[in-house]
């Protein structure tokens, strides 16, 4: 299944951290396993000069499965998303930048509408990103903050194996 360009409803949006297989024009990376992220993400290098394209909004950033190898400006037709559910059942969906993030908890700090969120990726990593959370229910933010307090002393976080959808 190919990931479409971001849409307006959460049910149709791609999930950040989804496992994908690359089959684009860079032959050295073909059949490589990557994680899907918005084009402008914490992993994007911002090197736009090397690419001859006017509109990068439909592009994605792919990060190597279990590594930090990064492919920027990737067209949706250049990768295929894996199927299945890989995030924990108690993950909370936060929508931002045209993607759904499967959030575990927040980290200390932030303000009323901004936090450092910890979110799950399909390769088992728990990643972090700064997020402006406008429009997020205060009860959800409070719950994520409370989870962060209870997980602050843990070094690693277990992510269940993928299960059939």
PDB file of N, CA, C and O in Angstrom, residues 96-161:
ATOM      1  N   UNK A  96      -0.257  16.110  13.755  1.00  0.00           N
ATOM      2  CA  UNK A  96       0.490  17.327  13.459  1.00  0.00           C
ATOM      3  C   UNK A  96       1.270  17.136  12.171  1.00  0.00           C
ATOM      4  O   UNK A  96       1.660  16.023  11.832  1.00  0.00           O
ATOM      5  N   UNK A  97       1.465  18.200  11.441  1.00  0.00           N
ATOM      6  CA  UNK A  97       2.220  18.178  10.183  1.00  0.00           C
ATOM      7  C   UNK A  97       1.661  17.179   9.177  1.00  0.00           C
ATOM      8  O   UNK A  97       2.411  16.599   8.390  1.00  0.00           O
ATOM      9  N   UNK A  98       0.349  16.910   9.220  1.00  0.00           N
ATOM     10  CA  UNK A  98      -0.262  16.002   8.262  1.00  0.00           C
ATOM     11  C   UNK A  98      -0.037  14.534   8.559  1.00  0.00           C
ATOM     12  O   UNK A  98      -0.275  13.692   7.704  1.00  0.00           O
ATOM     13  N   UNK A  99       0.439  14.211   9.758  1.00  0.00           N
ATOM     14  CA  UNK A  99       0.698  12.837  10.172  1.00  0.00           C
ATOM     15  C   UNK A  99       0.089  12.595  11.550  1.00  0.00           C
ATOM     16  O   UNK A  99      -0.087  13.529  12.331  1.00  0.00           O
ATOM     17  N   UNK A 100      -0.168  11.328  11.848  1.00  0.00           N
ATOM     18  CA  UNK A 100      -0.572  10.928  13.187  1.00  0.00           C
ATOM     19  C   UNK A 100       0.673  10.401  13.886  1.00  0.00           C
ATOM     20  O   UNK A 100       1.423   9.605  13.315  1.00  0.00           O
ATOM     21  N   UNK A 101       0.896  10.857  15.101  1.00  0.00           N
ATOM     22  CA  UNK A 101       1.987  10.351  15.935  1.00  0.00           C
ATOM     23  C   UNK A 101       1.364   9.489  17.020  1.00  0.00           C
ATOM     24  O   UNK A 101       0.381   9.891  17.654  1.00  0.00           O
ATOM     25  N   UNK A 102       1.930   8.317  17.259  1.00  0.00           N
ATOM     26  CA  UNK A 102       1.469   7.401  18.301  1.00  0.00           C
ATOM     27  C   UNK A 102       2.279   7.716  19.558  1.00  0.00           C
ATOM     28  O   UNK A 102       3.354   7.177  19.790  1.00  0.00           O
ATOM     29  N   UNK A 103       1.739   8.621  20.394  1.00  0.00           N
ATOM     30  CA  UNK A 103       2.478   9.206  21.509  1.00  0.00           C
ATOM     31  C   UNK A 103       2.341   8.366  22.769  1.00  0.00           C
ATOM     32  O   UNK A 103       1.244   7.936  23.129  1.00  0.00           O
ATOM     33  N   UNK A 104       3.470   8.184  23.432  1.00  0.00           N
ATOM     34  CA  UNK A 104       3.527   7.452  24.687  1.00  0.00           C
ATOM     35  C   UNK A 104       3.341   8.399  25.872  1.00  0.00           C
ATOM     36  O   UNK A 104       2.534   8.153  26.752  1.00  0.00           O
ATOM     37  N   UNK A 105       4.134   9.477  25.873  1.00  0.00           N
ATOM     38  CA  UNK A 105       4.125  10.414  26.996  1.00  0.00           C
ATOM     39  C   UNK A 105       4.837  11.702  26.576  1.00  0.00           C
ATOM     40  O   UNK A 105       5.406  11.772  25.493  1.00  0.00           O
ATOM     41  N   UNK A 106       4.795  12.697  27.453  1.00  0.00           N
ATOM     42  CA  UNK A 106       5.561  13.916  27.232  1.00  0.00           C
ATOM     43  C   UNK A 106       6.751  13.904  28.177  1.00  0.00           C
ATOM     44  O   UNK A 106       6.773  13.184  29.172  1.00  0.00           O
ATOM     45  N   UNK A 107       7.732  14.730  27.847  1.00  0.00           N
ATOM     46  CA  UNK A 107       8.901  14.895  28.706  1.00  0.00           C
ATOM     47  C   UNK A 107       8.746  16.190  29.488  1.00  0.00           C
ATOM     48  O   UNK A 107       7.981  17.077  29.085  1.00  0.00           O
ATOM     49  N   UNK A 108       9.437  16.330  30.607  1.00  0.00           N
ATOM     50  CA  UNK A 108       9.293  17.543  31.424  1.00  0.00           C
ATOM     51  C   UNK A 108       9.566  18.809  30.627  1.00  0.00           C
ATOM     52  O   UNK A 108      10.389  18.828  29.716  1.00  0.00           O
ATOM     53  N   UNK A 109       8.866  19.866  30.997  1.00  0.00           N
ATOM     54  CA  UNK A 109       9.037  21.157  30.350  1.00  0.00           C
ATOM     55  C   UNK A 109       7.890  21.461  29.413  1.00  0.00           C
ATOM     56  O   UNK A 109       6.883  20.776  29.391  1.00  0.00           O
ATOM     57  N   UNK A 110       8.061  22.498  28.627  1.00  0.00           N
ATOM     58  CA  UNK A 110       7.017  22.878  27.694  1.00  0.00           C
ATOM     59  C   UNK A 110       6.074  23.893  28.311  1.00  0.00           C
ATOM     60  O   UNK A 110       6.261  24.355  29.427  1.00  0.00           O
ATOM     61  N   UNK A 111       5.053  24.225  27.552  1.00  0.00           N
ATOM     62  CA  UNK A 111       4.071  25.197  28.000  1.00  0.00           C
ATOM     63  C   UNK A 111       2.680  24.636  27.847  1.00  0.00           C
ATOM     64  O   UNK A 111       2.498  23.441  27.626  1.00  0.00           O
ATOM     65  N   UNK A 112       1.673  25.492  27.939  1.00  0.00           N
ATOM     66  CA  UNK A 112       0.295  25.015  27.868  1.00  0.00           C
ATOM     67  C   UNK A 112      -0.049  24.292  26.567  1.00  0.00           C
ATOM     68  O   UNK A 112      -0.890  23.408  26.554  1.00  0.00           O
ATOM     69  N   UNK A 113       0.608  24.654  25.464  1.00  0.00           N
ATOM     70  CA  UNK A 113       0.282  24.042  24.176  1.00  0.00           C
ATOM     71  C   UNK A 113       1.501  23.496  23.446  1.00  0.00           C
ATOM     72  O   UNK A 113       1.430  23.214  22.250  1.00  0.00           O
ATOM     73  N   UNK A 114       2.626  23.351  24.118  1.00  0.00           N
ATOM     74  CA  UNK A 114       3.837  22.820  23.497  1.00  0.00           C
ATOM     75  C   UNK A 114       4.493  21.836  24.456  1.00  0.00           C
ATOM     76  O   UNK A 114       4.530  22.069  25.655  1.00  0.00           O
ATOM     77  N   UNK A 115       5.000  20.736  23.899  1.00  0.00           N
ATOM     78  CA  UNK A 115       5.659  19.713  24.703  1.00  0.00           C
ATOM     79  C   UNK A 115       6.702  18.998  23.848  1.00  0.00           C
ATOM     80  O   UNK A 115       6.647  19.014  22.622  1.00  0.00           O
ATOM     81  N   UNK A 116       7.614  18.343  24.523  1.00  0.00           N
ATOM     82  CA  UNK A 116       8.450  17.355  23.867  1.00  0.00           C
ATOM     83  C   UNK A 116       7.690  16.049  24.025  1.00  0.00           C
ATOM     84  O   UNK A 116       7.393  15.620  25.134  1.00  0.00           O
ATOM     85  N   UNK A 117       7.322  15.467  22.882  1.00  0.00           N
ATOM     86  CA  UNK A 117       6.545  14.226  22.920  1.00  0.00           C
ATOM     87  C   UNK A 117       7.466  13.041  22.651  1.00  0.00           C
ATOM     88  O   UNK A 117       8.449  13.155  21.938  1.00  0.00           O
ATOM     89  N   UNK A 118       7.147  11.926  23.263  1.00  0.00           N
ATOM     90  CA  UNK A 118       7.833  10.659  22.994  1.00  0.00           C
ATOM     91  C   UNK A 118       6.849   9.808  22.207  1.00  0.00           C
ATOM     92  O   UNK A 118       5.729   9.571  22.654  1.00  0.00           O
ATOM     93  N   UNK A 119       7.257   9.375  21.021  1.00  0.00           N
ATOM     94  CA  UNK A 119       6.340   8.625  20.165  1.00  0.00           C
ATOM     95  C   UNK A 119       7.017   7.354  19.663  1.00  0.00           C
ATOM     96  O   UNK A 119       8.235   7.256  19.592  1.00  0.00           O
ATOM     97  N   UNK A 120       6.211   6.384  19.310  1.00  0.00           N
ATOM     98  CA  UNK A 120       6.684   5.068  18.910  1.00  0.00           C
ATOM     99  C   UNK A 120       6.972   5.008  17.418  1.00  0.00           C
ATOM    100  O   UNK A 120       6.318   5.655  16.617  1.00  0.00           O
ATOM    101  N   UNK A 121       7.982   4.201  17.066  1.00  0.00           N
ATOM    102  CA  UNK A 121       8.309   3.922  15.674  1.00  0.00           C
ATOM    103  C   UNK A 121       8.272   2.413  15.477  1.00  0.00           C
ATOM    104  O   UNK A 121       8.475   1.644  16.414  1.00  0.00           O
ATOM    105  N   UNK A 122       8.031   1.997  14.253  1.00  0.00           N
ATOM    106  CA  UNK A 122       7.827   0.579  13.948  1.00  0.00           C
ATOM    107  C   UNK A 122       9.049  -0.293  14.206  1.00  0.00           C
ATOM    108  O   UNK A 122       8.922  -1.501  14.341  1.00  0.00           O
ATOM    109  N   UNK A 123      10.239   0.295  14.300  1.00  0.00           N
ATOM    110  CA  UNK A 123      11.430  -0.518  14.572  1.00  0.00           C
ATOM    111  C   UNK A 123      11.684  -0.678  16.067  1.00  0.00           C
ATOM    112  O   UNK A 123      12.719  -1.189  16.472  1.00  0.00           O
ATOM    113  N   UNK A 124      10.725  -0.247  16.896  1.00  0.00           N
ATOM    114  CA  UNK A 124      10.831  -0.430  18.336  1.00  0.00           C
ATOM    115  C   UNK A 124      11.399   0.760  19.082  1.00  0.00           C
ATOM    116  O   UNK A 124      11.412   0.774  20.303  1.00  0.00           O
ATOM    117  N   UNK A 125      11.850   1.771  18.356  1.00  0.00           N
ATOM    118  CA  UNK A 125      12.407   2.952  19.023  1.00  0.00           C
ATOM    119  C   UNK A 125      11.299   3.827  19.585  1.00  0.00           C
ATOM    120  O   UNK A 125      10.201   3.893  19.049  1.00  0.00           O
ATOM    121  N   UNK A 126      11.625   4.518  20.635  1.00  0.00           N
ATOM    122  CA  UNK A 126      10.781   5.566  21.174  1.00  0.00           C
ATOM    123  C   UNK A 126      11.515   6.861  20.867  1.00  0.00           C
ATOM    124  O   UNK A 126      12.582   7.125  21.410  1.00  0.00           O
ATOM    125  N   UNK A 127      10.974   7.654  19.942  1.00  0.00           N
ATOM    126  CA  UNK A 127      11.624   8.869  19.471  1.00  0.00           C
ATOM    127  C   UNK A 127      11.014  10.084  20.139  1.00  0.00           C
ATOM    128  O   UNK A 127       9.933  10.014  20.727  1.00  0.00           O
ATOM    129  N   UNK A 128      11.694  11.206  20.021  1.00  0.00           N
ATOM    130  CA  UNK A 128      11.237  12.451  20.646  1.00  0.00           C
ATOM    131  C   UNK A 128      11.192  13.561  19.610  1.00  0.00           C
ATOM    132  O   UNK A 128      12.023  13.617  18.716  1.00  0.00           O
ATOM    133  N   UNK A 129      10.239  14.466  19.798  1.00  0.00           N
ATOM    134  CA  UNK A 129      10.149  15.624  18.921  1.00  0.00           C
ATOM    135  C   UNK A 129       9.432  16.736  19.678  1.00  0.00           C
ATOM    136  O   UNK A 129       8.582  16.473  20.527  1.00  0.00           O
ATOM    137  N   UNK A 130       9.782  17.975  19.381  1.00  0.00           N
ATOM    138  CA  UNK A 130       9.095  19.133  19.949  1.00  0.00           C
ATOM    139  C   UNK A 130       7.787  19.308  19.194  1.00  0.00           C
ATOM    140  O   UNK A 130       7.777  19.272  17.967  1.00  0.00           O
ATOM    141  N   UNK A 131       6.686  19.470  19.895  1.00  0.00           N
ATOM    142  CA  UNK A 131       5.390  19.561  19.219  1.00  0.00           C
ATOM    143  C   UNK A 131       4.571  20.714  19.759  1.00  0.00           C
ATOM    144  O   UNK A 131       4.420  20.869  20.974  1.00  0.00           O
ATOM    145  N   UNK A 132       4.042  21.508  18.859  1.00  0.00           N
ATOM    146  CA  UNK A 132       3.031  22.499  19.226  1.00  0.00           C
ATOM    147  C   UNK A 132       1.697  21.777  19.143  1.00  0.00           C
ATOM    148  O   UNK A 132       1.324  21.281  18.092  1.00  0.00           O
ATOM    149  N   UNK A 133       1.002  21.699  20.244  1.00  0.00           N
ATOM    150  CA  UNK A 133      -0.183  20.851  20.339  1.00  0.00           C
ATOM    151  C   UNK A 133      -1.461  21.683  20.407  1.00  0.00           C
ATOM    152  O   UNK A 133      -2.308  21.480  21.266  1.00  0.00           O
ATOM    153  N   UNK A 134      -1.606  22.621  19.502  1.00  0.00           N
ATOM    154  CA  UNK A 134      -2.809  23.461  19.465  1.00  0.00           C
ATOM    155  C   UNK A 134      -4.036  22.601  19.193  1.00  0.00           C
ATOM    156  O   UNK A 134      -4.003  21.712  18.337  1.00  0.00           O
ATOM    157  N   UNK A 135      -5.084  22.832  19.933  1.00  0.00           N
ATOM    158  CA  UNK A 135      -6.328  22.109  19.715  1.00  0.00           C
ATOM    159  C   UNK A 135      -6.386  20.758  20.399  1.00  0.00           C
ATOM    160  O   UNK A 135      -7.367  20.040  20.259  1.00  0.00           O
ATOM    161  N   UNK A 136      -5.353  20.368  21.143  1.00  0.00           N
ATOM    162  CA  UNK A 136      -5.362  19.090  21.851  1.00  0.00           C
ATOM    163  C   UNK A 136      -6.074  19.293  23.184  1.00  0.00           C
ATOM    164  O   UNK A 136      -5.793  20.242  23.915  1.00  0.00           O
ATOM    165  N   UNK A 137      -6.971  18.399  23.487  1.00  0.00           N
ATOM    166  CA  UNK A 137      -7.741  18.449  24.727  1.00  0.00           C
ATOM    167  C   UNK A 137      -6.801  18.489  25.927  1.00  0.00           C
ATOM    168  O   UNK A 137      -5.829  17.733  25.999  1.00  0.00           O
ATOM    169  N   UNK A 138      -7.090  19.366  26.900  1.00  0.00           N
ATOM    170  CA  UNK A 138      -6.233  19.495  28.082  1.00  0.00           C
ATOM    171  C   UNK A 138      -6.188  18.207  28.901  1.00  0.00           C
ATOM    172  O   UNK A 138      -5.170  17.912  29.542  1.00  0.00           O
ATOM    173  N   UNK A 139      -7.257  17.407  28.875  1.00  0.00           N
ATOM    174  CA  UNK A 139      -7.235  16.118  29.586  1.00  0.00           C
ATOM    175  C   UNK A 139      -6.226  15.155  28.961  1.00  0.00           C
ATOM    176  O   UNK A 139      -5.552  14.410  29.669  1.00  0.00           O
ATOM    177  N   UNK A 140      -6.122  15.169  27.637  1.00  0.00           N
ATOM    178  CA  UNK A 140      -5.151  14.318  26.959  1.00  0.00           C
ATOM    179  C   UNK A 140      -3.729  14.769  27.309  1.00  0.00           C
ATOM    180  O   UNK A 140      -2.868  13.945  27.620  1.00  0.00           O
ATOM    181  N   UNK A 141      -3.488  16.093  27.284  1.00  0.00           N
ATOM    182  CA  UNK A 141      -2.161  16.595  27.649  1.00  0.00           C
ATOM    183  C   UNK A 141      -1.814  16.224  29.085  1.00  0.00           C
ATOM    184  O   UNK A 141      -0.687  15.810  29.378  1.00  0.00           O
ATOM    185  N   UNK A 142      -2.771  16.347  29.981  1.00  0.00           N
ATOM    186  CA  UNK A 142      -2.536  16.002  31.382  1.00  0.00           C
ATOM    187  C   UNK A 142      -2.186  14.513  31.505  1.00  0.00           C
ATOM    188  O   UNK A 142      -1.259  14.142  32.219  1.00  0.00           O
ATOM    189  N   UNK A 143      -2.898  13.668  30.776  1.00  0.00           N
ATOM    190  CA  UNK A 143      -2.622  12.229  30.825  1.00  0.00           C
ATOM    191  C   UNK A 143      -1.228  11.911  30.277  1.00  0.00           C
ATOM    192  O   UNK A 143      -0.493  11.122  30.859  1.00  0.00           O
ATOM    193  N   UNK A 144      -0.846  12.549  29.180  1.00  0.00           N
ATOM    194  CA  UNK A 144       0.497  12.347  28.632  1.00  0.00           C
ATOM    195  C   UNK A 144       1.570  12.850  29.586  1.00  0.00           C
ATOM    196  O   UNK A 144       2.614  12.216  29.757  1.00  0.00           O
ATOM    197  N   UNK A 145       1.309  13.993  30.237  1.00  0.00           N
ATOM    198  CA  UNK A 145       2.256  14.523  31.224  1.00  0.00           C
ATOM    199  C   UNK A 145       2.407  13.564  32.401  1.00  0.00           C
ATOM    200  O   UNK A 145       3.512  13.306  32.868  1.00  0.00           O
ATOM    201  N   UNK A 146       1.299  13.017  32.885  1.00  0.00           N
ATOM    202  CA  UNK A 146       1.348  12.070  34.008  1.00  0.00           C
ATOM    203  C   UNK A 146       2.121  10.817  33.621  1.00  0.00           C
ATOM    204  O   UNK A 146       2.902  10.289  34.418  1.00  0.00           O
ATOM    205  N   UNK A 147       1.928  10.327  32.419  1.00  0.00           N
ATOM    206  CA  UNK A 147       2.687   9.163  31.951  1.00  0.00           C
ATOM    207  C   UNK A 147       4.178   9.470  31.926  1.00  0.00           C
ATOM    208  O   UNK A 147       5.000   8.630  32.242  1.00  0.00           O
ATOM    209  N   UNK A 148       4.528  10.692  31.550  1.00  0.00           N
ATOM    210  CA  UNK A 148       5.939  11.086  31.519  1.00  0.00           C
ATOM    211  C   UNK A 148       6.558  11.064  32.900  1.00  0.00           C
ATOM    212  O   UNK A 148       7.709  10.663  33.066  1.00  0.00           O
ATOM    213  N   UNK A 149       5.806  11.461  33.900  1.00  0.00           N
ATOM    214  CA  UNK A 149       6.316  11.430  35.268  1.00  0.00           C
ATOM    215  C   UNK A 149       6.551  10.005  35.740  1.00  0.00           C
ATOM    216  O   UNK A 149       7.533   9.720  36.422  1.00  0.00           O
ATOM    217  N   UNK A 150       5.670   9.076  35.373  1.00  0.00           N
ATOM    218  CA  UNK A 150       5.825   7.693  35.830  1.00  0.00           C
ATOM    219  C   UNK A 150       6.907   6.961  35.052  1.00  0.00           C
ATOM    220  O   UNK A 150       7.461   5.993  35.544  1.00  0.00           O
ATOM    221  N   UNK A 151       7.258   7.425  33.850  1.00  0.00           N
ATOM    222  CA  UNK A 151       8.261   6.747  33.026  1.00  0.00           C
ATOM    223  C   UNK A 151       9.615   7.435  33.056  1.00  0.00           C
ATOM    224  O   UNK A 151      10.548   6.997  32.414  1.00  0.00           O
ATOM    225  N   UNK A 152       9.745   8.508  33.803  1.00  0.00           N
ATOM    226  CA  UNK A 152      10.965   9.316  33.772  1.00  0.00           C
ATOM    227  C   UNK A 152      12.210   8.535  34.157  1.00  0.00           C
ATOM    228  O   UNK A 152      13.300   8.814  33.647  1.00  0.00           O
ATOM    229  N   UNK A 153      12.117   7.554  35.040  1.00  0.00           N
ATOM    230  CA  UNK A 153      13.294   6.815  35.490  1.00  0.00           C
ATOM    231  C   UNK A 153      13.591   5.587  34.647  1.00  0.00           C
ATOM    232  O   UNK A 153      14.608   4.931  34.856  1.00  0.00           O
ATOM    233  N   UNK A 154      12.734   5.249  33.701  1.00  0.00           N
ATOM    234  CA  UNK A 154      12.962   4.067  32.870  1.00  0.00           C
ATOM    235  C   UNK A 154      13.976   4.403  31.783  1.00  0.00           C
ATOM    236  O   UNK A 154      13.957   5.481  31.207  1.00  0.00           O
ATOM    237  N   UNK A 155      14.841   3.450  31.489  1.00  0.00           N
ATOM    238  CA  UNK A 155      15.856   3.652  30.457  1.00  0.00           C
ATOM    239  C   UNK A 155      15.352   3.246  29.077  1.00  0.00           C
ATOM    240  O   UNK A 155      15.721   3.834  28.078  1.00  0.00           O
ATOM    241  N   UNK A 156      14.553   2.206  29.002  1.00  0.00           N
ATOM    242  CA  UNK A 156      14.039   1.727  27.717  1.00  0.00           C
ATOM    243  C   UNK A 156      12.555   1.502  27.819  1.00  0.00           C
ATOM    244  O   UNK A 156      12.008   1.365  28.911  1.00  0.00           O
ATOM    245  N   UNK A 157      11.909   1.452  26.699  1.00  0.00           N
ATOM    246  CA  UNK A 157      10.474   1.248  26.646  1.00  0.00           C
ATOM    247  C   UNK A 157      10.198   0.081  25.722  1.00  0.00           C
ATOM    248  O   UNK A 157      10.681   0.039  24.606  1.00  0.00           O
ATOM    249  N   UNK A 158       9.429  -0.873  26.200  1.00  0.00           N
ATOM    250  CA  UNK A 158       9.091  -2.038  25.395  1.00  0.00           C
ATOM    251  C   UNK A 158       8.003  -1.695  24.415  1.00  0.00           C
ATOM    252  O   UNK A 158       7.007  -1.077  24.770  1.00  0.00           O
ATOM    253  N   UNK A 159       8.175  -2.095  23.187  1.00  0.00           N
ATOM    254  CA  UNK A 159       7.166  -1.940  22.165  1.00  0.00           C
ATOM    255  C   UNK A 159       6.787  -3.334  21.713  1.00  0.00           C
ATOM    256  O   UNK A 159       7.658  -4.142  21.410  1.00  0.00           O
ATOM    257  N   UNK A 160       5.502  -3.661  21.688  1.00  0.00           N
ATOM    258  CA  UNK A 160       5.109  -5.026  21.296  1.00  0.00           C
ATOM    259  C   UNK A 160       5.451  -5.323  19.847  1.00  0.00           C
ATOM    260  O   UNK A 160       5.595  -4.412  19.032  1.00  0.00           O
ATOM    261  N   UNK A 161       5.585  -6.590  19.539  1.00  0.00           N
ATOM    262  CA  UNK A 161       5.818  -7.016  18.167  1.00  0.00           C
ATOM    263  C   UNK A 161       4.612  -6.652  17.323  1.00  0.00           C
ATOM    264  O   UNK A 161       3.494  -6.572  17.842  1.00  0.00           O
TER     265      UNK A 161
END
